[in-house]
Tab-separated table of C-alpha atoms and ligand atoms in Angstrom:
chain	number	residue	atom	x	y	z
A	19	UNK	CA	103.329	83.312	82.206
A	20	UNK	CA	99.744	84.656	81.755
A	21	UNK	CA	96.715	82.318	81.429
A	22	UNK	CA	95.220	83.101	78.498
A	23	UNK	CA	92.427	84.234	80.215
A	24	UNK	CA	93.816	86.760	82.067
A	25	UNK	CA	96.008	87.589	78.982
A	26	UNK	CA	93.316	88.119	77.317
A	27	UNK	CA	91.036	90.517	79.395
A	28	UNK	CA	93.989	92.332	80.053
A	29	UNK	CA	94.221	93.074	76.257
A	30	UNK	CA	91.253	93.921	75.812
A	31	UNK	CA	91.743	96.533	78.206
A	32	UNK	CA	94.954	97.642	75.955
A	33	UNK	CA	91.632	98.774	73.624
A	34	UNK	CA	89.735	100.182	76.649
A	35	UNK	CA	92.999	102.901	77.835
A	36	UNK	CA	94.173	103.378	74.088
A	37	UNK	CA	90.561	104.391	73.524
A	38	UNK	CA	90.019	106.509	76.558
A	39	UNK	CA	93.096	108.249	75.037
A	40	UNK	CA	91.793	109.022	71.753
A	41	UNK	CA	88.469	109.675	73.193
A	42	UNK	CA	89.696	112.663	75.341
A	43	UNK	CA	91.760	113.867	72.476
A	44	UNK	CA	88.516	114.285	70.220
A	45	UNK	CA	87.023	116.334	73.312
A	46	UNK	CA	90.171	117.712	73.398
A	47	UNK	CA	90.396	119.224	69.711
A	48	UNK	CA	86.819	120.319	69.670
A	49	UNK	CA	87.517	122.633	72.658
A	50	UNK	CA	90.275	123.457	70.916
A	51	UNK	CA	88.360	124.509	68.198
A	52	UNK	CA	85.781	125.964	70.091
A	53	UNK	CA	88.236	128.580	71.639
A	54	UNK	CA	88.303	126.988	74.761
A	55	UNK	CA	92.594	126.226	75.389
A	56	UNK	CA	92.057	125.458	79.071
A	57	UNK	CA	89.772	122.280	78.649
A	58	UNK	CA	91.805	121.888	76.403
A	59	UNK	CA	95.187	121.535	77.985
A	60	UNK	CA	92.698	119.780	80.715
A	61	UNK	CA	91.355	117.222	77.870
A	62	UNK	CA	95.417	116.613	76.403
A	63	UNK	CA	96.632	116.328	79.694
A	64	UNK	CA	93.739	113.491	79.866
A	65	UNK	CA	94.390	111.809	76.605
A	66	UNK	CA	98.548	111.267	77.636
A	67	UNK	CA	97.519	109.874	80.977
A	68	UNK	CA	95.439	107.535	79.416
A	69	UNK	CA	98.397	106.235	76.435
A	70	UNK	CA	100.300	105.983	80.411
A	71	UNK	CA	98.093	103.498	81.440
A	72	UNK	CA	97.607	101.597	78.407
A	73	UNK	CA	100.902	101.747	77.684
A	74	UNK	CA	101.662	99.726	81.160
A	75	UNK	CA	98.552	96.912	80.336
A	76	UNK	CA	100.758	96.535	76.782
A	77	UNK	CA	104.906	96.571	78.678
A	78	UNK	CA	102.532	94.354	81.957
A	79	UNK	CA	101.262	91.510	79.064
A	80	UNK	CA	104.995	91.362	77.579
A	81	UNK	CA	107.143	90.853	80.694
A	82	UNK	CA	104.763	88.099	82.162
A	83	UNK	CA	105.092	86.144	78.936
A	84	UNK	CA	102.621	86.891	77.058
A	85	UNK	CA	101.781	88.862	73.689
A	86	UNK	CA	100.378	92.479	73.755
A	87	UNK	CA	97.745	93.468	71.126
A	88	UNK	CA	97.748	97.019	69.111
A	89	UNK	CA	94.353	97.346	68.288
A	90	UNK	CA	92.254	99.320	65.570
A	91	UNK	CA	90.101	101.980	67.419
A	92	UNK	CA	87.089	102.994	66.816
A	93	UNK	CA	86.493	106.772	65.535
A	94	UNK	CA	85.764	109.036	68.562
A	95	UNK	CA	82.889	111.525	68.116
A	96	UNK	CA	83.434	115.188	66.668
A	97	UNK	CA	80.947	117.020	68.046
A	98	UNK	CA	79.406	117.933	71.548
A	99	UNK	CA	76.783	119.299	72.098
A	100	UNK	CA	78.150	121.881	75.693
A	101	UNK	CA	80.524	121.523	77.309
A	102	UNK	CA	78.776	120.589	80.395
A	103	UNK	CA	77.315	117.014	78.217
A	104	UNK	CA	81.416	116.747	77.484
A	105	UNK	CA	81.817	116.113	80.899
A	106	UNK	CA	78.763	114.060	81.848
A	107	UNK	CA	80.266	111.782	78.898
A	108	UNK	CA	83.508	111.901	80.472
A	109	UNK	CA	82.032	110.660	84.183
A	110	UNK	CA	80.314	108.137	81.782
A	111	UNK	CA	83.365	106.267	80.427
A	112	UNK	CA	85.038	106.386	83.229
A	113	UNK	CA	82.465	105.051	84.967
A	114	UNK	CA	82.812	102.226	82.464
A	115	UNK	CA	87.115	102.149	82.385
A	116	UNK	CA	86.525	101.624	86.255
A	117	UNK	CA	83.781	98.519	86.148
A	118	UNK	CA	85.851	97.118	83.430
A	119	UNK	CA	88.989	97.109	85.683
A	120	UNK	CA	86.874	95.418	88.482
A	121	UNK	CA	85.888	92.749	85.908
A	122	UNK	CA	89.886	91.699	85.592
A	123	UNK	CA	90.515	91.926	89.578
A	124	UNK	CA	87.863	89.198	89.618
A	125	UNK	CA	89.407	87.457	87.241
A	126	UNK	CA	92.956	87.300	89.157
A	127	UNK	CA	90.668	86.148	92.102
A	128	UNK	CA	89.146	83.310	90.121
A	129	UNK	CA	92.089	82.635	88.283
A	130	UNK	CA	94.286	82.713	91.642
A	131	UNK	CA	96.744	85.146	89.250
A	132	UNK	CA	97.668	87.310	92.652
A	133	UNK	CA	101.511	89.304	90.571
A	134	UNK	CA	97.903	90.588	87.909
A	135	UNK	CA	95.857	91.370	90.859
A	136	UNK	CA	98.597	93.399	92.383
A	137	UNK	CA	99.094	95.487	89.781
A	138	UNK	CA	95.629	96.240	88.753
A	139	UNK	CA	95.618	98.079	92.397
A	140	UNK	CA	97.703	101.047	90.944
A	141	UNK	CA	94.232	101.168	88.585
A	142	UNK	CA	91.811	100.416	91.355
A	143	UNK	CA	93.153	103.187	92.896
A	144	UNK	CA	93.523	105.710	90.072
A	145	UNK	CA	89.943	105.251	89.197
A	146	UNK	CA	88.716	106.378	92.124
A	147	UNK	CA	90.687	109.311	91.431
A	148	UNK	CA	89.729	109.730	87.988
A	149	UNK	CA	85.916	109.606	88.895
A	150	UNK	CA	85.643	112.113	91.036
A	151	UNK	CA	87.769	114.671	89.205
A	152	UNK	CA	85.345	115.022	86.485
A	153	UNK	CA	82.554	114.569	89.037
A	154	UNK	CA	84.397	117.600	90.834
A	155	UNK	CA	84.399	118.876	87.102
A	156	UNK	CA	80.226	118.662	86.152
A	157	UNK	CA	80.334	120.449	89.865
A	158	UNK	CA	81.748	123.411	89.295
A	159	UNK	CA	80.349	123.474	85.651
A	160	UNK	CA	76.537	123.322	87.703
A	161	UNK	CA	77.950	125.659	90.436
A	162	UNK	CA	78.251	128.624	87.780
A	163	UNK	CA	80.788	127.750	85.242
A	164	UNK	CA	78.321	127.102	83.025
A	165	UNK	CA	77.114	130.467	83.474
A	166	UNK	CA	80.954	131.827	82.776
A	167	UNK	CA	82.771	129.588	81.007
A	168	UNK	CA	85.480	132.298	80.526
A	169	UNK	CA	86.313	131.784	84.299
A	170	UNK	CA	85.801	128.368	84.381
A	171	UNK	CA	88.246	127.600	81.205
A	172	UNK	CA	91.132	129.690	82.733
A	173	UNK	CA	90.398	127.908	86.058
A	174	UNK	CA	90.450	124.023	84.814
A	175	UNK	CA	94.161	123.448	84.897
A	176	UNK	CA	93.827	124.007	88.512
A	177	UNK	CA	91.438	120.949	89.612
A	178	UNK	CA	93.806	118.878	87.614
A	179	UNK	CA	95.272	117.022	90.905
A	180	UNK	CA	98.962	115.902	90.368
A	181	UNK	CA	99.501	113.283	88.006
A	182	UNK	CA	99.192	110.145	90.338
A	183	UNK	CA	102.557	108.529	89.823
A	184	UNK	CA	102.938	105.060	89.125
A	185	UNK	CA	104.809	102.255	89.960
A	186	UNK	CA	107.553	101.791	86.725
A	187	UNK	CA	106.254	104.641	85.313
B	228	LIG	FE1	92.326	105.182	81.947
B	229	LIG	FE1	90.845	107.735	83.115
């Protein structure tokens, strides 16, 4: 049985992973409507992964005798200044999610909940991947992608690591 404190902070993460998904959907839609089909494909794929992250938390909470709450999400932005600004937002958001996962890890140690601690290790590893892939895209944009968006848009999907396979996914 999950302790209330662990259940609550895992439910907070259900909201954060779900919001990540709709944030990336909003970015995908903006990109698609601006003729950037490759960038949109990258972001749609990312949105799908975030939905799976949310589901992992939902199922984990319920499996451990808690109750996963499906929250309302705040409205994501609809406009982004440039592609580079957009990916800087992605990185900033991933930094926020990493800090959030780390806080849950800390709570599991305080509460001596080693099962949840173990469940979180997949996310700890995933966040390293997420931050480095956002940073790699920003680096490519700085290297010249900004001045040749056509080529950058065409090639971005090749920068995508094969989706990290989650235990039980
Ligand atoms: Fe995530
Ligand atoms: Fe993420």
